Amino acid sequence: MAAIYSLYIINKSGGLIYYKDYGSSGRMDTNDSLRVASLWHSMHAISQQLSPVSGCAGIELLQADTFDLHCFQSLTGTKFFVVCEPGTQYMETLLKFVYELYTDYVLKNPFYEMEMPIRCELFDINLTQAVQKDRVAFLGR
Amino acid sequence: MIGVGKMKQYGNVLDKPLNKGKQEVSLSAFAFLFSEMVQYNQTQVDNIGELERRLEDAGYAVGARVLELLCHRDKGNRRETRLLGILSFVHSTVWKVLFGKVADSLEKGTEHEDEYMISEKELLVNRFISIPKDMGTFNCGAFVAGIVRGVLDGAGFPAVVTAHFVPMEGQQRPRTTILIKFAEEVLLRETRLG
């Protein structure tokens, strides 16, 4: 089973609202992760404009030598993306599941302020469970 | 409510039968509504105690109505008059109608005679709510505490009802305990009745 390096959630204006890294490789400090988030936000927007296909929704998968980056954008413009080992499967399903957790444990929480960094205990607990390897495999079925 | 569209339309609300069937509302819809209610009340208060009180008051109105409805529908216009009767009514009948299940446990307080506790591993209203650290011991279960107080008060058992988080051993999340402290007169009446 291939590994997930890190998970990001960015709001519709490109601000990082959630970052979590798993495992040792690809670890970044706060500044770097903020930079990656806003960089990805801009690249995503540019890709939409440059795409030869009309109605393009932006980059969904970026494949590099050392990592894969899977991105999922919700209807409201919140982007979820995960950096993982090349060739990792079921990442789309995982991202959709993270979106589901976000709608449940973040948006339904009266103490969460929209577009602000996510600090919700229940979201963390459920996310950790979801990212556990066997859980990823289970979701892919 | 699910299935409302299929119901026959009655001109007068009093002609409508009090349906006993399963009438469930969407959990998401409830969660969003409840969240908005908490957010609104948060804008109206300066401190957490006041927020708790406002949620409790909102619940009280629900409780008073639930008691009325259930006594009429399930108990043939009779209500419980004894302490244990009303407690088990809250613990099972009321809980089932509101949350679709019986409460996890009903216990008597060990330190005081007049205290009873209804505990729930995961209270429905708290399902999606994480309390920020700076809010301390605040619990949105105050709403449910209000419902319980409404039912008890309506049935003639005035009590002070509060909601607390109680950490559980070996569990990541604390459970919610609804603490019921009956007024003195209730216990005096209870001993008189024998």
mmCIF file of C-alpha atoms in Angstrom:
data_model
loop_
_atom_site.group_PDB
_atom_site.id
_atom_site.type_symbol
_atom_site.label_atom_id
_atom_site.label_comp_id
_atom_site.label_asym_id
_atom_site.label_seq_id
_atom_site.Cartn_x
_atom_site.Cartn_y
_atom_site.Cartn_z
ATOM 1 C CA MET A 1 0.000 0.000 0.000
ATOM 2 C CA ALA A 2 1.388 3.348 -1.011
ATOM 3 C CA ALA A 3 1.622 6.211 1.430
ATOM 4 C CA ILE A 4 -0.024 9.591 1.753
ATOM 5 C CA TYR A 5 2.441 12.414 2.434
ATOM 6 C CA SER A 6 0.191 15.326 3.303
ATOM 7 C CA LEU A 7 -3.298 16.743 3.051
ATOM 8 C CA TYR A 8 -4.304 20.369 2.441
ATOM 9 C CA ILE A 9 -7.599 22.227 2.458
ATOM 10 C CA ILE A 10 -7.663 25.726 1.000
ATOM 11 C CA ASN A 11 -10.529 28.203 1.022
ATOM 12 C CA LYS A 12 -11.915 29.892 -2.050
ATOM 13 C CA SER A 13 -9.403 32.740 -1.874
ATOM 14 C CA GLY A 14 -6.382 30.468 -1.647
ATOM 15 C CA GLY A 15 -5.759 30.638 2.089
ATOM 16 C CA LEU A 16 -4.648 27.455 3.794
ATOM 17 C CA ILE A 17 -7.278 26.432 6.319
ATOM 18 C CA TYR A 18 -6.095 22.929 7.109
ATOM 19 C CA TYR A 19 -2.788 21.148 6.770
ATOM 20 C CA LYS A 20 -1.702 17.790 8.022
ATOM 21 C CA ASP A 21 1.305 15.681 7.149
ATOM 22 C CA TYR A 22 1.628 11.946 7.469
ATOM 23 C CA GLY A 23 4.902 10.115 7.555
ATOM 24 C CA SER A 24 8.399 11.514 7.330
ATOM 25 C CA SER A 25 8.914 12.395 3.666
ATOM 26 C CA GLY A 26 7.780 15.695 2.214
ATOM 27 C CA ARG A 27 7.389 17.340 5.584
ATOM 28 C CA MET A 28 7.164 21.123 5.479
ATOM 29 C CA ASP A 29 7.157 23.992 7.932
ATOM 30 C CA THR A 30 4.213 26.365 8.268
ATOM 31 C CA ASN A 31 5.527 28.943 5.814
ATOM 32 C CA ASP A 32 6.208 26.361 3.129
ATOM 33 C CA SER A 33 2.802 24.807 3.464
ATOM 34 C CA LEU A 34 1.121 28.226 3.181
ATOM 35 C CA ARG A 35 3.212 28.900 0.076
ATOM 36 C CA VAL A 36 2.294 25.573 -1.522
ATOM 37 C CA ALA A 37 -1.365 26.261 -0.821
ATOM 38 C CA SER A 38 -1.481 29.662 -2.461
ATOM 39 C CA LEU A 39 0.759 28.504 -5.300
ATOM 40 C CA TRP A 40 -1.556 25.609 -6.005
ATOM 41 C CA HIS A 41 -4.559 27.907 -5.862
ATOM 42 C CA SER A 42 -3.066 30.182 -8.535
ATOM 43 C CA MET A 43 -1.863 27.312 -10.707
ATOM 44 C CA HIS A 44 -5.282 25.751 -10.534
ATOM 45 C CA ALA A 45 -6.890 29.024 -11.654
ATOM 46 C CA ILE A 46 -4.385 29.488 -14.496
ATOM 47 C CA SER A 47 -4.853 25.909 -15.685
ATOM 48 C CA GLN A 48 -8.562 26.581 -15.982
ATOM 49 C CA GLN A 49 -7.885 29.576 -18.233
ATOM 50 C CA LEU A 50 -5.203 27.928 -20.334
ATOM 51 C CA SER A 51 -6.988 24.653 -20.912
ATOM 52 C CA PRO A 52 -7.830 23.940 -24.556
ATOM 53 C CA VAL A 53 -10.954 22.120 -23.385
ATOM 54 C CA SER A 54 -13.894 24.403 -22.770
ATOM 55 C CA GLY A 55 -15.551 24.171 -19.351
ATOM 56 C CA CYS A 56 -12.401 22.822 -17.728
ATOM 57 C CA ALA A 57 -12.605 22.659 -13.928
ATOM 58 C CA GLY A 58 -8.866 22.864 -13.307
ATOM 59 C CA ILE A 59 -6.101 20.359 -12.567
ATOM 60 C CA GLU A 60 -7.257 17.157 -10.930
ATOM 61 C CA LEU A 61 -3.995 15.255 -10.902
ATOM 62 C CA LEU A 62 -0.390 16.353 -11.042
ATOM 63 C CA GLN A 63 2.113 13.556 -11.571
ATOM 64 C CA ALA A 64 5.738 14.213 -10.712
ATOM 65 C CA ASP A 65 8.760 11.934 -10.367
ATOM 66 C CA THR A 66 8.575 11.711 -6.616
ATOM 67 C CA PHE A 67 4.930 12.373 -5.819
ATOM 68 C CA ASP A 68 1.356 12.548 -7.121
ATOM 69 C CA LEU A 69 -0.902 15.452 -6.252
ATOM 70 C CA HIS A 70 -4.636 14.793 -6.384
ATOM 71 C CA CYS A 71 -6.993 17.748 -6.150
ATOM 72 C CA PHE A 72 -10.735 17.970 -5.614
ATOM 73 C CA GLN A 73 -12.611 21.242 -5.812
ATOM 74 C CA SER A 74 -16.033 21.525 -4.210
ATOM 75 C CA LEU A 75 -18.850 23.566 -5.744
ATOM 76 C CA THR A 76 -18.169 26.431 -3.373
ATOM 77 C CA GLY A 77 -14.522 26.714 -4.420
ATOM 78 C CA THR A 78 -12.953 25.026 -1.408
ATOM 79 C CA LYS A 79 -10.099 22.840 -2.638
ATOM 80 C CA PHE A 80 -8.946 19.622 -1.055
ATOM 81 C CA PHE A 81 -5.649 18.177 -2.189
ATOM 82 C CA VAL A 82 -3.482 15.333 -1.158
ATOM 83 C CA VAL A 83 0.201 14.702 -1.903
ATOM 84 C CA CYS A 84 1.043 11.028 -2.052
ATOM 85 C CA GLU A 85 3.505 8.433 -3.300
ATOM 86 C CA PRO A 86 3.378 8.009 -7.107
ATOM 87 C CA GLY A 87 0.726 5.554 -8.189
ATOM 88 C CA THR A 88 -1.348 5.624 -5.028
ATOM 89 C CA GLN A 89 -4.886 4.518 -5.770
ATOM 90 C CA TYR A 90 -8.299 5.577 -4.510
ATOM 91 C CA MET A 91 -7.240 9.148 -3.800
ATOM 92 C CA GLU A 92 -10.335 10.643 -5.473
ATOM 93 C CA THR A 93 -12.498 8.586 -3.150
ATOM 94 C CA LEU A 94 -10.464 9.686 -0.166
ATOM 95 C CA LEU A 95 -10.778 13.354 -1.136
ATOM 96 C CA LYS A 96 -14.535 13.029 -1.556
ATOM 97 C CA PHE A 97 -14.674 11.392 1.847
ATOM 98 C CA VAL A 98 -12.631 14.227 3.363
ATOM 99 C CA TYR A 99 -15.115 16.644 1.774
ATOM 100 C CA GLU A 100 -17.922 14.703 3.418
ATOM 101 C CA LEU A 101 -16.173 14.945 6.793
ATOM 102 C CA TYR A 102 -15.660 18.670 6.207
ATOM 103 C CA THR A 103 -19.357 19.247 5.545
ATOM 104 C CA ASP A 104 -20.300 17.206 8.604
ATOM 105 C CA TYR A 105 -17.820 18.158 11.281
ATOM 106 C CA VAL A 106 -16.752 21.627 10.178
ATOM 107 C CA LEU A 107 -19.729 23.254 8.485
ATOM 108 C CA LYS A 108 -22.249 21.912 10.983
ATOM 109 C CA ASN A 109 -20.161 23.121 13.890
ATOM 110 C CA PRO A 110 -21.595 26.396 15.214
ATOM 111 C CA PHE A 111 -18.179 27.465 16.508
ATOM 112 C CA TYR A 112 -16.451 27.338 13.134
ATOM 113 C CA GLU A 113 -16.037 30.610 11.301
ATOM 114 C CA MET A 114 -16.249 30.294 7.535
ATOM 115 C CA GLU A 115 -12.988 30.590 5.561
ATOM 116 C CA MET A 116 -10.947 30.449 8.771
ATOM 117 C CA PRO A 117 -8.449 27.747 9.799
ATOM 118 C CA ILE A 118 -10.176 24.535 10.883
ATOM 119 C CA ARG A 119 -9.800 23.686 14.542
ATOM 120 C CA CYS A 120 -12.391 21.024 15.175
ATOM 121 C CA GLU A 121 -11.554 18.052 17.343
ATOM 122 C CA LEU A 122 -14.158 15.791 15.761
ATOM 123 C CA PHE A 123 -12.888 16.544 12.269
ATOM 124 C CA ASP A 124 -9.356 15.592 13.328
ATOM 125 C CA ILE A 125 -10.479 12.358 14.947
ATOM 126 C CA ASN A 126 -12.529 11.237 11.969
ATOM 127 C CA LEU A 127 -9.905 12.281 9.457
ATOM 128 C CA THR A 128 -7.203 10.289 11.215
ATOM 129 C CA GLN A 129 -9.439 7.249 11.060
ATOM 130 C CA ALA A 130 -10.119 7.789 7.364
ATOM 131 C CA VAL A 131 -6.498 8.142 6.405
ATOM 132 C CA GLN A 132 -5.437 4.952 8.119
ATOM 133 C CA LYS A 133 -4.320 2.689 5.345
ATOM 134 C CA ASP A 134 -6.858 -0.084 5.556
ATOM 135 C CA ARG A 135 -9.582 2.522 5.668
ATOM 136 C CA VAL A 136 -8.371 3.944 2.349
ATOM 137 C CA ALA A 137 -8.491 0.498 0.819
ATOM 138 C CA PHE A 138 -11.944 -0.052 2.256
ATOM 139 C CA LEU A 139 -13.245 3.180 0.747
ATOM 140 C CA GLY A 140 -11.986 2.178 -2.662
ATOM 141 C CA ARG A 141 -14.131 -0.920 -2.850
ATOM 142 C CA MET B 1 -40.812 16.051 7.885
ATOM 143 C CA ILE B 2 -40.305 13.091 5.612
ATOM 144 C CA GLY B 3 -43.564 11.892 4.121
ATOM 145 C CA VAL B 4 -45.491 15.031 4.968
ATOM 146 C CA GLY B 5 -46.308 15.571 1.311
ATOM 147 C CA LYS B 6 -48.168 12.289 1.162
ATOM 148 C CA MET B 7 -50.446 13.173 4.063
ATOM 149 C CA LYS B 8 -54.044 14.121 3.427
ATOM 150 C CA GLN B 9 -54.569 17.841 3.649
ATOM 151 C CA TYR B 10 -56.845 18.856 6.456
ATOM 152 C CA GLY B 11 -58.472 22.284 6.451
ATOM 153 C CA ASN B 12 -58.528 22.453 10.204
ATOM 154 C CA VAL B 13 -55.477 21.512 12.204
ATOM 155 C CA LEU B 14 -57.693 19.961 14.874
ATOM 156 C CA ASP B 15 -59.123 17.444 12.413
ATOM 157 C CA LYS B 16 -55.674 16.074 11.738
ATOM 158 C CA PRO B 17 -54.942 12.789 13.480
ATOM 159 C CA LEU B 18 -51.878 12.720 15.727
ATOM 160 C CA ASN B 19 -49.836 10.372 13.627
ATOM 161 C CA LYS B 20 -47.910 7.817 15.537
ATOM 162 C CA GLY B 21 -45.934 6.465 12.605
ATOM 163 C CA LYS B 22 -42.259 6.998 12.112
ATOM 164 C CA GLN B 23 -41.808 10.673 11.404
ATOM 165 C CA GLU B 24 -38.153 11.429 11.014
ATOM 166 C CA VAL B 25 -36.491 14.617 9.898
ATOM 167 C CA SER B 26 -33.179 14.783 8.110
ATOM 168 C CA LEU B 27 -30.245 14.795 10.521
ATOM 169 C CA SER B 28 -28.344 17.247 8.321
ATOM 170 C CA ALA B 29 -31.233 19.687 8.243
ATOM 171 C CA PHE B 30 -31.525 19.481 11.999
ATOM 172 C CA ALA B 31 -27.774 19.875 12.501
ATOM 173 C CA PHE B 32 -27.651 23.005 10.355
ATOM 174 C CA LEU B 33 -30.715 24.488 12.042
ATOM 175 C CA PHE B 34 -29.325 23.763 15.488
ATOM 176 C CA SER B 35 -25.961 25.201 14.495
ATOM 177 C CA GLU B 36 -27.631 28.391 13.313
ATOM 178 C CA MET B 37 -29.605 28.569 16.529
ATOM 179 C CA VAL B 38 -26.419 28.341 18.602
ATOM 180 C CA GLN B 39 -24.711 30.927 16.388
ATOM 181 C CA TYR B 40 -27.637 33.325 16.679
ATOM 182 C CA ASN B 41 -27.769 32.994 20.433
ATOM 183 C CA GLN B 42 -24.023 33.519 20.598
ATOM 184 C CA THR B 43 -24.459 36.972 19.089
ATOM 185 C CA GLN B 44 -26.992 37.869 21.778
ATOM 186 C CA VAL B 45 -24.893 37.104 24.859
ATOM 187 C CA ASP B 46 -21.707 38.277 26.563
ATOM 188 C CA ASN B 47 -20.782 35.125 28.424
ATOM 189 C CA ILE B 48 -21.034 31.381 28.196
ATOM 190 C CA GLY B 49 -23.389 31.007 31.157
ATOM 191 C CA GLU B 50 -25.913 33.185 29.420
ATOM 192 C CA LEU B 51 -25.602 31.209 26.183
ATOM 193 C CA GLU B 52 -26.231 28.020 28.121
ATOM 194 C CA ARG B 53 -29.313 29.584 29.705
ATOM 195 C CA ARG B 54 -30.696 30.704 26.355
ATOM 196 C CA LEU B 55 -30.271 27.240 24.845
ATOM 197 C CA GLU B 56 -31.941 25.768 27.894
ATOM 198 C CA ASP B 57 -34.885 28.128 27.504
ATOM 199 C CA ALA B 58 -35.246 27.126 23.861
ATOM 200 C CA GLY B 59 -35.312 23.482 24.949
ATOM 201 C CA TYR B 60 -37.815 24.172 27.724
ATOM 202 C CA ALA B 61 -40.434 25.203 25.174
ATOM 203 C CA VAL B 62 -39.851 21.968 23.253
ATOM 204 C CA GLY B 63 -40.084 19.879 26.416
ATOM 205 C CA ALA B 64 -43.370 21.410 27.522
ATOM 206 C CA ARG B 65 -44.911 20.579 24.137
ATOM 207 C CA VAL B 66 -43.432 17.102 23.924
ATOM 208 C CA LEU B 67 -44.940 16.232 27.304
ATOM 209 C CA GLU B 68 -48.354 17.435 26.186
ATOM 210 C CA LEU B 69 -48.196 15.506 22.925
ATOM 211 C CA LEU B 70 -46.899 12.243 24.354
ATOM 212 C CA CYS B 71 -49.318 12.178 27.275
ATOM 213 C CA HIS B 72 -52.168 12.566 24.838
ATOM 214 C CA ARG B 73 -50.898 10.208 22.171
ATOM 215 C CA ASP B 74 -49.153 7.426 24.048
ATOM 216 C CA LYS B 75 -50.677 7.466 27.492
ATOM 217 C CA GLY B 76 -54.369 8.200 26.878
ATOM 218 C CA ASN B 77 -54.279 11.616 28.556
ATOM 219 C CA ARG B 78 -52.630 10.341 31.700
ATOM 220 C CA ARG B 79 -49.301 11.469 32.993
ATOM 221 C CA GLU B 80 -46.807 9.989 35.371
ATOM 222 C CA THR B 81 -47.170 11.153 38.954
ATOM 223 C CA ARG B 82 -44.314 9.258 40.568
ATOM 224 C CA LEU B 83 -40.659 10.169 40.448
ATOM 225 C CA LEU B 84 -39.343 6.960 38.933
ATOM 226 C CA GLY B 85 -42.257 6.822 36.518
ATOM 227 C CA ILE B 86 -41.554 10.247 35.076
ATOM 228 C CA LEU B 87 -37.816 9.557 34.921
ATOM 229 C CA SER B 88 -38.264 6.393 32.924
ATOM 230 C CA PHE B 89 -40.805 8.227 30.761
ATOM 231 C CA VAL B 90 -38.113 10.797 29.913
ATOM 232 C CA HIS B 91 -35.406 8.163 29.534
ATOM 233 C CA SER B 92 -37.362 5.936 27.178
ATOM 234 C CA THR B 93 -40.513 7.455 25.671
ATOM 235 C CA VAL B 94 -39.318 11.030 25.252
ATOM 236 C CA TRP B 95 -35.838 10.001 24.128
ATOM 237 C CA LYS B 96 -37.235 7.576 21.579
ATOM 238 C CA VAL B 97 -39.509 10.175 20.038
ATOM 239 C CA LEU B 98 -36.819 12.847 19.915
ATOM 240 C CA PHE B 99 -33.684 10.860 19.132
ATOM 241 C CA GLY B 100 -34.946 7.538 17.800
ATOM 242 C CA LYS B 101 -33.415 5.540 20.641
ATOM 243 C CA VAL B 102 -33.598 5.022 24.369
ATOM 244 C CA ALA B 103 -31.014 6.972 26.388
ATOM 245 C CA ASP B 104 -27.868 4.987 27.216
ATOM 246 C CA SER B 105 -28.333 5.037 30.962
ATOM 247 C CA LEU B 106 -30.397 6.384 33.811
ATOM 248 C CA GLU B 107 -28.689 6.454 37.196
ATOM 249 C CA LYS B 108 -29.285 7.779 40.656
ATOM 250 C CA GLY B 109 -26.686 10.183 41.990
ATOM 251 C CA THR B 110 -24.438 8.581 44.613
ATOM 252 C CA GLU B 111 -23.861 11.656 46.736
ATOM 253 C CA HIS B 112 -27.275 13.258 46.846
ATOM 254 C CA GLU B 113 -30.719 11.719 47.180
ATOM 255 C CA ASP B 114 -32.320 14.262 44.880
ATOM 256 C CA GLU B 115 -29.987 13.836 41.913
ATOM 257 C CA TYR B 116 -30.493 11.626 38.898
ATOM 258 C CA MET B 117 -28.407 11.349 35.756
ATOM 259 C CA ILE B 118 -29.273 10.472 32.190
ATOM 260 C CA SER B 119 -26.141 9.686 30.212
ATOM 261 C CA GLU B 120 -25.628 9.458 26.515
ATOM 262 C CA LYS B 121 -22.426 8.317 24.844
ATOM 263 C CA GLU B 122 -23.042 10.567 21.898
ATOM 264 C CA LEU B 123 -25.851 13.046 22.229
ATOM 265 C CA LEU B 124 -27.540 13.740 18.907
ATOM 266 C CA VAL B 125 -27.167 17.515 19.192
ATOM 267 C CA ASN B 126 -23.437 17.117 19.874
ATOM 268 C CA ARG B 127 -22.809 14.716 16.993
ATOM 269 C CA PHE B 128 -21.084 17.316 14.793
ATOM 270 C CA ILE B 129 -20.046 19.878 17.386
ATOM 271 C CA SER B 130 -16.515 20.347 18.688
ATOM 272 C CA ILE B 131 -16.283 22.814 21.550
ATOM 273 C CA PRO B 132 -13.316 25.189 21.207
ATOM 274 C CA LYS B 133 -10.820 25.007 24.065
ATOM 275 C CA ASP B 134 -11.468 28.588 25.196
ATOM 276 C CA MET B 135 -15.112 27.810 25.904
ATOM 277 C CA GLY B 136 -14.188 25.493 28.739
ATOM 278 C CA THR B 137 -16.945 23.213 29.952
ATOM 279 C CA PHE B 138 -19.695 24.598 27.752
ATOM 280 C CA ASN B 139 -21.985 21.885 26.394
ATOM 281 C CA CYS B 140 -24.632 22.311 23.700
ATOM 282 C CA GLY B 141 -26.493 19.552 25.501
ATOM 283 C CA ALA B 142 -27.915 22.491 27.485
ATOM 284 C CA PHE B 143 -30.666 22.410 24.879
ATOM 285 C CA VAL B 144 -31.509 18.816 25.762
ATOM 286 C CA ALA B 145 -31.265 19.675 29.457
ATOM 287 C CA GLY B 146 -33.858 22.346 28.746
ATOM 288 C CA ILE B 147 -36.134 19.798 27.086
ATOM 289 C CA VAL B 148 -35.871 17.523 30.123
ATOM 290 C CA ARG B 149 -36.602 20.454 32.432
ATOM 291 C CA GLY B 150 -39.624 21.363 30.294
ATOM 292 C CA VAL B 151 -41.038 17.852 30.523
ATOM 293 C CA LEU B 152 -40.402 17.540 34.259
ATOM 294 C CA ASP B 153 -41.722 20.986 35.068
ATOM 295 C CA GLY B 154 -44.848 20.423 33.014
ATOM 296 C CA ALA B 155 -45.507 17.157 34.813
ATOM 297 C CA GLY B 156 -45.195 18.807 38.224
ATOM 298 C CA PHE B 157 -41.626 17.837 39.063
ATOM 299 C CA PRO B 158 -39.717 21.123 39.157
ATOM 300 C CA ALA B 159 -35.994 20.504 38.862
ATOM 301 C CA VAL B 160 -32.716 22.099 37.940
ATOM 302 C CA VAL B 161 -31.298 20.314 34.899
ATOM 303 C CA THR B 162 -27.781 20.778 33.565
ATOM 304 C CA ALA B 163 -25.644 19.123 30.892
ATOM 305 C CA HIS B 164 -22.021 18.116 31.496
ATOM 306 C CA PHE B 165 -19.229 16.402 29.661
ATOM 307 C CA VAL B 166 -17.904 13.433 31.582
ATOM 308 C CA PRO B 167 -14.617 11.927 30.393
ATOM 309 C CA MET B 168 -14.760 8.182 29.838
ATOM 310 C CA GLU B 169 -11.903 5.829 30.425
ATOM 311 C CA GLY B 170 -10.503 4.318 27.253
ATOM 312 C CA GLN B 171 -12.656 6.579 25.077
ATOM 313 C CA GLN B 172 -11.490 9.491 22.999
ATOM 314 C CA ARG B 173 -14.663 11.492 23.460
ATOM 315 C CA PRO B 174 -16.359 12.348 26.732
ATOM 316 C CA ARG B 175 -19.973 11.359 27.176
ATOM 317 C CA THR B 176 -22.715 13.822 28.005
ATOM 318 C CA THR B 177 -24.540 13.525 31.285
ATOM 319 C CA ILE B 178 -27.816 15.310 31.921
ATOM 320 C CA LEU B 179 -27.893 15.991 35.658
ATOM 321 C CA ILE B 180 -31.353 16.373 37.198
ATOM 322 C CA LYS B 181 -31.635 17.897 40.651
ATOM 323 C CA PHE B 182 -35.225 17.814 41.896
ATOM 324 C CA ALA B 183 -36.724 20.543 44.041
ATOM 325 C CA GLU B 184 -37.245 19.785 47.710
ATOM 326 C CA GLU B 185 -41.033 19.692 47.438
ATOM 327 C CA VAL B 186 -40.869 16.873 44.910
ATOM 328 C CA LEU B 187 -38.962 14.618 47.301
ATOM 329 C CA LEU B 188 -41.216 15.531 50.216
ATOM 330 C CA ARG B 189 -44.260 14.603 48.160
ATOM 331 C CA GLU B 190 -42.576 11.396 47.066
ATOM 332 C CA THR B 191 -41.949 10.282 50.659
ATOM 333 C CA ARG B 192 -45.496 11.214 51.595
ATOM 334 C CA LEU B 193 -46.842 9.021 48.813
ATOM 335 C CA GLY B 194 -44.659 6.219 50.141
#
